[in-house]
CSV table of C-alpha atoms in Angstrom, one decimal:
chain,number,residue,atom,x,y,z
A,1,UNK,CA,11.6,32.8,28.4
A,2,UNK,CA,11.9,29.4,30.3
A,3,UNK,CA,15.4,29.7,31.9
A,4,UNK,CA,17.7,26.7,33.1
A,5,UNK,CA,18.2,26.4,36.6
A,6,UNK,CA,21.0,25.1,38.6
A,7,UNK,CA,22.9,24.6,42.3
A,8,UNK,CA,26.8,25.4,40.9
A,9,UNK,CA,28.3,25.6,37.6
A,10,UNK,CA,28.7,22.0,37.6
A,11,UNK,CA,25.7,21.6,38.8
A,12,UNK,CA,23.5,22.9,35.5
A,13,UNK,CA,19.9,22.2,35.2
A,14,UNK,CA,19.4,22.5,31.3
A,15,UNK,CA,17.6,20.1,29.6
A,16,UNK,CA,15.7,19.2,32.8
A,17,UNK,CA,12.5,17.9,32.1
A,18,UNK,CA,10.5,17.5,35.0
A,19,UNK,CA,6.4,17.3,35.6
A,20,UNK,CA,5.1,21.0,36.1
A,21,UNK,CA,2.3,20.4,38.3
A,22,UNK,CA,0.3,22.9,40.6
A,23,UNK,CA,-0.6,21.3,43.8
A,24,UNK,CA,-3.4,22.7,45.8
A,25,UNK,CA,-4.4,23.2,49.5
A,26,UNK,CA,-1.8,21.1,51.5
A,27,UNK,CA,-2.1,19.8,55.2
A,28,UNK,CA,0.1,22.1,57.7
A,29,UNK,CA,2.4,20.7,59.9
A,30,UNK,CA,1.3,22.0,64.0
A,31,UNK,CA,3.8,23.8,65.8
A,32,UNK,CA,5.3,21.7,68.2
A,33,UNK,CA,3.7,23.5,71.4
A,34,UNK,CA,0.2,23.0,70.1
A,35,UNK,CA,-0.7,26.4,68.7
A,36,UNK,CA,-2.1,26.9,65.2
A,37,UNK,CA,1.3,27.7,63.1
A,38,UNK,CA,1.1,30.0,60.1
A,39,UNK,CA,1.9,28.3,56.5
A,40,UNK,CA,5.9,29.0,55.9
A,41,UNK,CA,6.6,30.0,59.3
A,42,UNK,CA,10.1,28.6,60.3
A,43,UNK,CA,9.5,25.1,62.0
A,44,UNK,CA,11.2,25.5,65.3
A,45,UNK,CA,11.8,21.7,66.7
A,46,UNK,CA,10.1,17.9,65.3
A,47,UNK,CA,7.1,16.1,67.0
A,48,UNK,CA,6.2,12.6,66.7
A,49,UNK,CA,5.2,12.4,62.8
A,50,UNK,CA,7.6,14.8,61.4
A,51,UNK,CA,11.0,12.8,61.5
A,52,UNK,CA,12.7,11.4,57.7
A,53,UNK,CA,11.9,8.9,56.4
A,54,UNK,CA,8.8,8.2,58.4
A,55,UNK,CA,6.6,11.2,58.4
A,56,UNK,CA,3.0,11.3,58.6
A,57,UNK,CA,2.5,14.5,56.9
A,58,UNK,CA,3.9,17.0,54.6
A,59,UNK,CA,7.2,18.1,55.7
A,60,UNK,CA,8.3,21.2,53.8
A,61,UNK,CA,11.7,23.1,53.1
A,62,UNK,CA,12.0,26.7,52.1
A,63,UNK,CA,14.8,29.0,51.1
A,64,UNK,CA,17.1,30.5,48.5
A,65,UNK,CA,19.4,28.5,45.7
A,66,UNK,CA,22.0,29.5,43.4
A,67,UNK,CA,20.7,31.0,39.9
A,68,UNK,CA,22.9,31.2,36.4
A,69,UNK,CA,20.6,33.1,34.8
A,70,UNK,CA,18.6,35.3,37.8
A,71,UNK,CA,19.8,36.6,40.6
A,72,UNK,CA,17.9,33.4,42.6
A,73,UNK,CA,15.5,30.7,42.6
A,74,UNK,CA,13.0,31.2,46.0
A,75,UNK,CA,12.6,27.0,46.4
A,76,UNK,CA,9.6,25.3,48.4
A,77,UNK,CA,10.3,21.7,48.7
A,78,UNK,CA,7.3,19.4,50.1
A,79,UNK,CA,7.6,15.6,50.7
A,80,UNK,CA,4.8,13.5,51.2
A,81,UNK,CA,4.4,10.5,53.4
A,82,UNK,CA,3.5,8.2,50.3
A,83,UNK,CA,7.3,9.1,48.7
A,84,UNK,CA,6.2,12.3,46.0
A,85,UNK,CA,7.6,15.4,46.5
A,86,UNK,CA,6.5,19.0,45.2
A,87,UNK,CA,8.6,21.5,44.1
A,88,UNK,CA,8.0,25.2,43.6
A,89,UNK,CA,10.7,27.4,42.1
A,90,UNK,CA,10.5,31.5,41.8
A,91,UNK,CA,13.3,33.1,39.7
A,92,UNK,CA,14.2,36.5,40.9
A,93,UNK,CA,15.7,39.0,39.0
A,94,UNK,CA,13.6,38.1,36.0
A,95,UNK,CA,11.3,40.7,33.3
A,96,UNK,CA,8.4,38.1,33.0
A,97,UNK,CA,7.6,36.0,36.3
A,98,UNK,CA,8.8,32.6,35.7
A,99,UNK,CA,7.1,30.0,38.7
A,100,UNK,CA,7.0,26.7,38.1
A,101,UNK,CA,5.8,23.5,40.5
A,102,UNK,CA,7.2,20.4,39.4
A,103,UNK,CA,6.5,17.2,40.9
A,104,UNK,CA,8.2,13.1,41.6
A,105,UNK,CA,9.2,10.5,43.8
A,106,UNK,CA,11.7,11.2,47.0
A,107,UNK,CA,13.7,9.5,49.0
A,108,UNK,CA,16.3,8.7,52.1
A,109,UNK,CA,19.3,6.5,52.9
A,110,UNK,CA,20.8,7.2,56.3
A,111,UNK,CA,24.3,7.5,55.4
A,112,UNK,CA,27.1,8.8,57.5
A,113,UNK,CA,25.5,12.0,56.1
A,114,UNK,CA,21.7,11.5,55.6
A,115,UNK,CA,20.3,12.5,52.3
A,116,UNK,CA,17.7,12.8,50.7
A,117,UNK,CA,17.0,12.6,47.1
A,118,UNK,CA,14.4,14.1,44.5
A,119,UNK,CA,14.4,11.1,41.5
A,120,UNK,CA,13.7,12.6,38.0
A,121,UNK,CA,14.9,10.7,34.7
A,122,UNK,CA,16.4,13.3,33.2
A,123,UNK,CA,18.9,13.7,36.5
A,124,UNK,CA,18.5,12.9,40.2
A,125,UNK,CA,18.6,16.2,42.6
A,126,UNK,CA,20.7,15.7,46.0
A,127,UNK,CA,20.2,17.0,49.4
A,128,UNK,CA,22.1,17.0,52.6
A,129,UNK,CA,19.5,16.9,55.8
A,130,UNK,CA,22.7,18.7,57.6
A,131,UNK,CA,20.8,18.8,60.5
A,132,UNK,CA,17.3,17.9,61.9
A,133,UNK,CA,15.7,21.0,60.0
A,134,UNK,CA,18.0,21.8,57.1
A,135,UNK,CA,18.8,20.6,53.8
A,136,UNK,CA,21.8,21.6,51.7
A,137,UNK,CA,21.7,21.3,48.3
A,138,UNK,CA,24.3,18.8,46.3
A,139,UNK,CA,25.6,18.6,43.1
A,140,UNK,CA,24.4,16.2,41.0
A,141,UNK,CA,27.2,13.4,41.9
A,142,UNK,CA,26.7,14.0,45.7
A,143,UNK,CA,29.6,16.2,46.3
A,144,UNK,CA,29.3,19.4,48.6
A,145,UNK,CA,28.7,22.8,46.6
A,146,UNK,CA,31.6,25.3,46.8
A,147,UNK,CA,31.0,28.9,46.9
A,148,UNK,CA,29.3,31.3,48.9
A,149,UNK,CA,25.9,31.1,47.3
A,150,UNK,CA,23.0,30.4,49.7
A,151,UNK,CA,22.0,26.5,49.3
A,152,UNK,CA,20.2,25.8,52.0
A,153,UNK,CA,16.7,25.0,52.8
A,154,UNK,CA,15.4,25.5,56.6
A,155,UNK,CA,12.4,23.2,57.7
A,156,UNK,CA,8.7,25.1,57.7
A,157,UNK,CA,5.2,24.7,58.1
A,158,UNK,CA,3.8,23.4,54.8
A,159,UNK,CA,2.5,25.6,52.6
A,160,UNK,CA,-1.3,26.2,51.9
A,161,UNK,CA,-0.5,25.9,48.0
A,162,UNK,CA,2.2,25.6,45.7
A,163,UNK,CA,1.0,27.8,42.6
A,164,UNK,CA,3.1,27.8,39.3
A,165,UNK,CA,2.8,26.0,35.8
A,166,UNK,CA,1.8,23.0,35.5
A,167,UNK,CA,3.5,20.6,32.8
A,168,UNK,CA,3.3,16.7,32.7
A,169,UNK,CA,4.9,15.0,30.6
A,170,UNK,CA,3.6,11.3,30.2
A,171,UNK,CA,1.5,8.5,28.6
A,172,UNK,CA,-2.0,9.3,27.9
A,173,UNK,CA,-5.3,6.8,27.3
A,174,UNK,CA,-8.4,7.6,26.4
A,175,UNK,CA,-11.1,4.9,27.0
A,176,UNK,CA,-14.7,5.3,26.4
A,177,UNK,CA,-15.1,6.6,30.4
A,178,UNK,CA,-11.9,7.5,31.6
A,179,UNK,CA,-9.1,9.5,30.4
A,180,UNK,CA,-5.7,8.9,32.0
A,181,UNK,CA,-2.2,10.3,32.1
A,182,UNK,CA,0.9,8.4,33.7
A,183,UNK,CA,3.5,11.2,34.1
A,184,UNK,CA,7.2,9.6,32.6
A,185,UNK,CA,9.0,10.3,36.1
A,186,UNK,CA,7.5,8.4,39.1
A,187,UNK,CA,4.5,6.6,37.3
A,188,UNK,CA,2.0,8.9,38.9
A,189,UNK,CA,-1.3,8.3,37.8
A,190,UNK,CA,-3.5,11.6,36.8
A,191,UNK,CA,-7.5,11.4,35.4
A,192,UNK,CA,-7.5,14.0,32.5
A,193,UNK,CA,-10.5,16.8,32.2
A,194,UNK,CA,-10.8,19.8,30.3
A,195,UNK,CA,-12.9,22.0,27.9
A,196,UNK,CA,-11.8,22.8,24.3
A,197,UNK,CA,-8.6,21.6,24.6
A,198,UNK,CA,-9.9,17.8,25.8
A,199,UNK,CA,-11.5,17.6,22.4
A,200,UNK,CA,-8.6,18.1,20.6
A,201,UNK,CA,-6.9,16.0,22.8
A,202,UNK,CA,-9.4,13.3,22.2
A,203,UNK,CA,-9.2,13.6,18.3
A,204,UNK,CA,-5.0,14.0,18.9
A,205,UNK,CA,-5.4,10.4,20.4
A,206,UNK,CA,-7.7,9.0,17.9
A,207,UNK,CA,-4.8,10.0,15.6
A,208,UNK,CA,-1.8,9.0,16.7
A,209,UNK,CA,-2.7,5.5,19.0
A,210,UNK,CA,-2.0,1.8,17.8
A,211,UNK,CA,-5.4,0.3,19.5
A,212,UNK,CA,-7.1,-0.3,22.4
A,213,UNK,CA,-5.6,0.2,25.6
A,214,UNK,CA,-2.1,2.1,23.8
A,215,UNK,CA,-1.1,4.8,25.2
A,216,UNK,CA,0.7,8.4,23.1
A,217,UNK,CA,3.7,9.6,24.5
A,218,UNK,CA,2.5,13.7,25.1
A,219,UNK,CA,3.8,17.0,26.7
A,220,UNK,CA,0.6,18.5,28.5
A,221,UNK,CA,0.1,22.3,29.8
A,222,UNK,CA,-2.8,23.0,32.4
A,223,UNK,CA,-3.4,23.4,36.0
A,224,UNK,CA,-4.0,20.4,38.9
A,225,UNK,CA,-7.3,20.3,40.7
A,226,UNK,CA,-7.0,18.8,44.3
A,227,UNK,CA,-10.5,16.9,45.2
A,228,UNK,CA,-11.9,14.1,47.8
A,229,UNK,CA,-10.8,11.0,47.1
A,230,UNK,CA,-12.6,7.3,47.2
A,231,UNK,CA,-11.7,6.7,50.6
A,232,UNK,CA,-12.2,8.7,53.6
A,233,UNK,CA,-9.4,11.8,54.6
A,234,UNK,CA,-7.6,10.9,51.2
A,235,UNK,CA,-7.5,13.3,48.5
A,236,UNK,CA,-7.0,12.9,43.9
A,237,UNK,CA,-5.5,14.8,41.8
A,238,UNK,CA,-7.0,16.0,38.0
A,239,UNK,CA,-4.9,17.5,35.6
A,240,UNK,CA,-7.3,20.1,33.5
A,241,UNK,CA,-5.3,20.5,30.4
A,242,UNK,CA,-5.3,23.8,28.3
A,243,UNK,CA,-2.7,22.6,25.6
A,244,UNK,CA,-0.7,19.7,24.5
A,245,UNK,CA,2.3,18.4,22.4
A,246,UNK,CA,2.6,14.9,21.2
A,247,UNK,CA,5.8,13.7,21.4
A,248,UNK,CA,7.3,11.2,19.2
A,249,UNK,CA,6.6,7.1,20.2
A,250,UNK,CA,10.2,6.7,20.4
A,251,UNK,CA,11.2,9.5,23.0
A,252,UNK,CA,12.4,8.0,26.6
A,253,UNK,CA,9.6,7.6,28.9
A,254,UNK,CA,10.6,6.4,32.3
A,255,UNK,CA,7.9,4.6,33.3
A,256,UNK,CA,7.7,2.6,30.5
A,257,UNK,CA,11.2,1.4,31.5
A,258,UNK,CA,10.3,0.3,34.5
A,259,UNK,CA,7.5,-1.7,33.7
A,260,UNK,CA,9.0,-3.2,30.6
A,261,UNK,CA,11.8,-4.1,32.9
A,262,UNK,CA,9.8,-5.6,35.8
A,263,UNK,CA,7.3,-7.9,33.0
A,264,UNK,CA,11.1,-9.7,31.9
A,265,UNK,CA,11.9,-12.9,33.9
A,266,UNK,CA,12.9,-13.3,37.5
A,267,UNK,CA,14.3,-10.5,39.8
A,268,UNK,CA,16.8,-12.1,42.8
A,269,UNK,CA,15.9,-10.1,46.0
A,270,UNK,CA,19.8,-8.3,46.9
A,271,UNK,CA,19.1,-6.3,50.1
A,272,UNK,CA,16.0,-6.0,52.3
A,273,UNK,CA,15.2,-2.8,54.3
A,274,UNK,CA,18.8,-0.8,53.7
A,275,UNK,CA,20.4,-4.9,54.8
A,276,UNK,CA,22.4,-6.7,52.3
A,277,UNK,CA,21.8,-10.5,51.9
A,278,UNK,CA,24.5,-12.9,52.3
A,279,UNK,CA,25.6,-14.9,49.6
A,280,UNK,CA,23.0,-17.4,49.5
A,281,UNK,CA,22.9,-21.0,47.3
A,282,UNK,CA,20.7,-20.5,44.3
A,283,UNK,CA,18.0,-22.4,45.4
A,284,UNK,CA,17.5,-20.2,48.7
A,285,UNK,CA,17.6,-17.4,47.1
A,286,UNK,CA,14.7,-15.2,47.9
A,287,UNK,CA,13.5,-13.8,44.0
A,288,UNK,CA,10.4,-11.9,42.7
A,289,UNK,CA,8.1,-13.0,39.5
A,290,UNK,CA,5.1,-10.3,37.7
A,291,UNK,CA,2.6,-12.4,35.8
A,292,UNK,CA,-0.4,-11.4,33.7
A,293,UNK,CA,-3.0,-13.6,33.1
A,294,UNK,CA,-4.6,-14.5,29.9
A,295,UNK,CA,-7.6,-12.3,31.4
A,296,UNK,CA,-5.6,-9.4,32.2
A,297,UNK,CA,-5.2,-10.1,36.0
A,298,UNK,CA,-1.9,-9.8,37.7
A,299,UNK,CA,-0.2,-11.8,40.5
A,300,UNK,CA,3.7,-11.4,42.0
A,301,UNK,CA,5.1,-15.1,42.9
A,302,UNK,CA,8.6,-16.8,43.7
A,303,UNK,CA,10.9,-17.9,46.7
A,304,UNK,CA,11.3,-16.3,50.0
A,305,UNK,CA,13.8,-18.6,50.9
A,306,UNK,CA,12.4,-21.9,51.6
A,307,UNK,CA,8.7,-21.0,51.0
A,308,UNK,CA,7.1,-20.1,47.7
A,309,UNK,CA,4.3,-16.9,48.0
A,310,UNK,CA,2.0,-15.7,45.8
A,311,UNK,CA,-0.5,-12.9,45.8
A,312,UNK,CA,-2.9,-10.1,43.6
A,313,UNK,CA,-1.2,-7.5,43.1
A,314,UNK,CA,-2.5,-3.8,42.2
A,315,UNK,CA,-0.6,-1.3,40.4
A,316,UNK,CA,-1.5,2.4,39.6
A,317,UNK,CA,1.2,3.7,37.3
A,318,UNK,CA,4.3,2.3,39.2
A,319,UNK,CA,2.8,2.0,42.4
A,320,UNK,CA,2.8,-1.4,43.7
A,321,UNK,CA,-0.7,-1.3,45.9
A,322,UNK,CA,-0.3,-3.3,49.2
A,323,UNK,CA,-1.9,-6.7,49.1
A,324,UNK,CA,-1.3,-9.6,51.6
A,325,UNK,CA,0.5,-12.7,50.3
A,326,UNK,CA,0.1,-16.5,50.7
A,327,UNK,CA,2.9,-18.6,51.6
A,328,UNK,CA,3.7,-22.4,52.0
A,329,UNK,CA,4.1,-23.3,55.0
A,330,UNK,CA,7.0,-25.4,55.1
A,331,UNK,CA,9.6,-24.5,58.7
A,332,UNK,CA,12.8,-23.3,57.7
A,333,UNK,CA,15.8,-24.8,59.5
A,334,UNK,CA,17.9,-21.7,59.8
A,335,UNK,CA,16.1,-19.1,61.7
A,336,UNK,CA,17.5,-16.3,60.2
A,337,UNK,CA,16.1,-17.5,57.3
A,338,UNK,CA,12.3,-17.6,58.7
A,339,UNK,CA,13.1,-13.9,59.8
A,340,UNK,CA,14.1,-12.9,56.5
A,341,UNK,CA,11.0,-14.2,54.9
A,342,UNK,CA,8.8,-12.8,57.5
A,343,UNK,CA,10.3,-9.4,56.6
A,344,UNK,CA,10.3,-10.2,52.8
A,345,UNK,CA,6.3,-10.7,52.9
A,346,UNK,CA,5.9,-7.9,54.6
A,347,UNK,CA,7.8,-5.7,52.4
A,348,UNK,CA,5.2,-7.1,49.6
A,349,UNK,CA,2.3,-6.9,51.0
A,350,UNK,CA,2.8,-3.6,52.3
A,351,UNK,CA,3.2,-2.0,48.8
A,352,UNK,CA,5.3,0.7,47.8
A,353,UNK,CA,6.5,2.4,44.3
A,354,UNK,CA,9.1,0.6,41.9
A,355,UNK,CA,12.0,2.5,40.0
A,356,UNK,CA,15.1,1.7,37.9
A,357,UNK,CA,18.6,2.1,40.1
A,358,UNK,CA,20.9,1.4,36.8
A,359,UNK,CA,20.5,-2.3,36.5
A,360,UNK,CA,18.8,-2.9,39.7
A,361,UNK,CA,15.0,-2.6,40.3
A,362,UNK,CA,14.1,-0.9,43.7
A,363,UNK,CA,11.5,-1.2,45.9
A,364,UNK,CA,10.6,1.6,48.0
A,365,UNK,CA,7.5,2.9,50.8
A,366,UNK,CA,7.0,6.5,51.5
A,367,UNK,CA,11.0,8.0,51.5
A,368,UNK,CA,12.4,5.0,52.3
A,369,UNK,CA,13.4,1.9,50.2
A,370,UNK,CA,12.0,-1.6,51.2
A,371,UNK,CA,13.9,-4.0,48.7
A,372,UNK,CA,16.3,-4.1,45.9
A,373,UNK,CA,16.2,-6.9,43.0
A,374,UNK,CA,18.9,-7.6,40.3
A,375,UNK,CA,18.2,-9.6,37.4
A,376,UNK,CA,18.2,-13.6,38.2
């Protein structure tokens, strides 16, 4: 039986749906003395590359968390340098090994306490980095957890795999040489294979879709396959499903919130890099347009202040690939101004992932965010 899991009382984890992924053969962080380190091994002190937000490789978190049901949950957390996160969760104490690996988008804000957080739709999870190797799990509003249960997670050497269920719940496509699923939380973008079960899937599609190029909102069960990607040192992830549940058209999907959110209007840039902007007069306001052409291709556009840009832009699920941007090239008076806009391109054409923050859509690259819009 699937159980709920949560930090405290208060802190319940019913109801969570989350993407149940297996992630295979991750890269190991090196000791900090040179030597080969052994996957899980306590990681004794940081080297360049291994410091939140700006790591260069996987930096994983192990340890024990509170359990209502079980007597624990054995967590692995592992972030990733381009802002997902893994997580693998053993119940102890169970009849029937229950292991699941769920996966999302992370990230940091340098508080008086840093913290990091795991984003999900159905409720953000909160960590304390207490120190330079330890997080301490938060309840769900950010306050501490009382008690004498363990909920802390000391920094290791990332493991060689993360085995467990895998569930994604997303949109799928099916197109006459592709087969696609964008996973609801963090817009992740997943080819789809499979035996027996992709047939039904592909007559499941046939089904229930509304034309070419819809997507059906579904509930998939199957297993990730790691493999080269299309450029060199990168890898892609497959999901090979072995069962599926459509869900109904009108169920929340996260990233279709974001994107039906970002294709509305203008978005008026409020802070840039963790910096709040001024008050500003509304014509120097820096602001952010999406366009689609009548052909299909899409462009970003608006005011950096006193220059207009405009550029391609990519996106794969909610990932906003990083393309440079023109600009006019008229000289701003103020020359804070000319700084902000020199940082504002930058955040653009470096890329990054988009989410919902309540009303506000955020920007952010890796763990960290990059830029925060409200609606102009």
């Amino acid at each position: 039986m699937q159980h709920a899991m949560h930090f405290a009382t208060q802190h319940t984890m019913r109801g969570w749906t989350k993407l149940w992924l297996v992630v295979a053969t991750m890269a190991a962080c090196g000791a900090s003395d040179g030597t080969v380190a052994t996957p899980g091994e306590p990681l004794r002190e940081l080297s360049e590359g291994d410091s939140l937000p700006v790591i260069t490789r996987p930096a994983a978190y192990s340890g024990s968390l509170p359990c209502a049901d079980c007597s624990a949950i054995e967590t692995t957390i592992v972030l990733h340098p381009d802002g997902s996160y893994r997580i693998r969760e053993l119940y102890v104490g169970e009849d029937a090994p229950n292991v699941f690996v769920s996966v999302g988008r992370w990230g940091y804000r340098a508080d008086s306490v840093p913290r990091v957080t795991l984003f999900a739709s159905a409720g953000d999870r909160h960590f304390a980095l207490s120190d330079a190797l330890t997080l301490t799990a938060l309840n769900r509003d950010g306050s501490p957890i009382t008690g004498d249960a363990p909920k802390t997670l000391a920094r290791v050497v990332a493991p060689t795999a993360l085995d467990g269920v895998a569930r994604v719940r997303g949109e799928f496509r099916y197109f006459a040489d592709a087969a696609l699923l964008v996973a609801c939380d963090g817009g992740r973008q997943y080819p789809v294979a499979g035996d027996s079960a992709f047939i039904r899937l592909q007559r499941a599609f046939r089904e229930n879709s509304l034309g070419s190029g819809a997507s059906v909102l579904m509930e998939m069960r199957g297993r990730l396959v790691t493999r080269p990607g299309g450029e060199v040192g990168t890898q892609a992830e497959t999901f090979v499903v072995d069962s599926f549940t459509v869900l109904a058209p009108r169920d929340a999907c996260e990233a279709s919130r974001v994107r039906a959110a970002m294709a509305v209007g203008d978005w008026q840039l409020r802070a840039l890099n963790g910096d709040t902007l001024p008050t500003l007069d509304r014509a120097l306001q820096p602001t952010l347009r999406f366009l689609i052409g009548e052909l299909g291709d899409k462009t970003i556009s608006g005011n950096a202040g006193c220059n207009r840009f405009t550029g391609p832009v990519v996106f794969r699920g909610l990932d906003l690939v990083g393309r440079p941007v023109a600009m006019t090239r008229r000289a701003c008076v103020d020359s804070l101004a000319n700084a902000r806009e020199a940082r504002y391109a930058k955040a653009l054409s470096d890329g990054g992932w988009f989410r919902l923050d309540g009303d506000l859509l955020v920007l952010s690259r890796g763990g960290e965010e990059r830029a925060r819009f409200y609606r102009r």
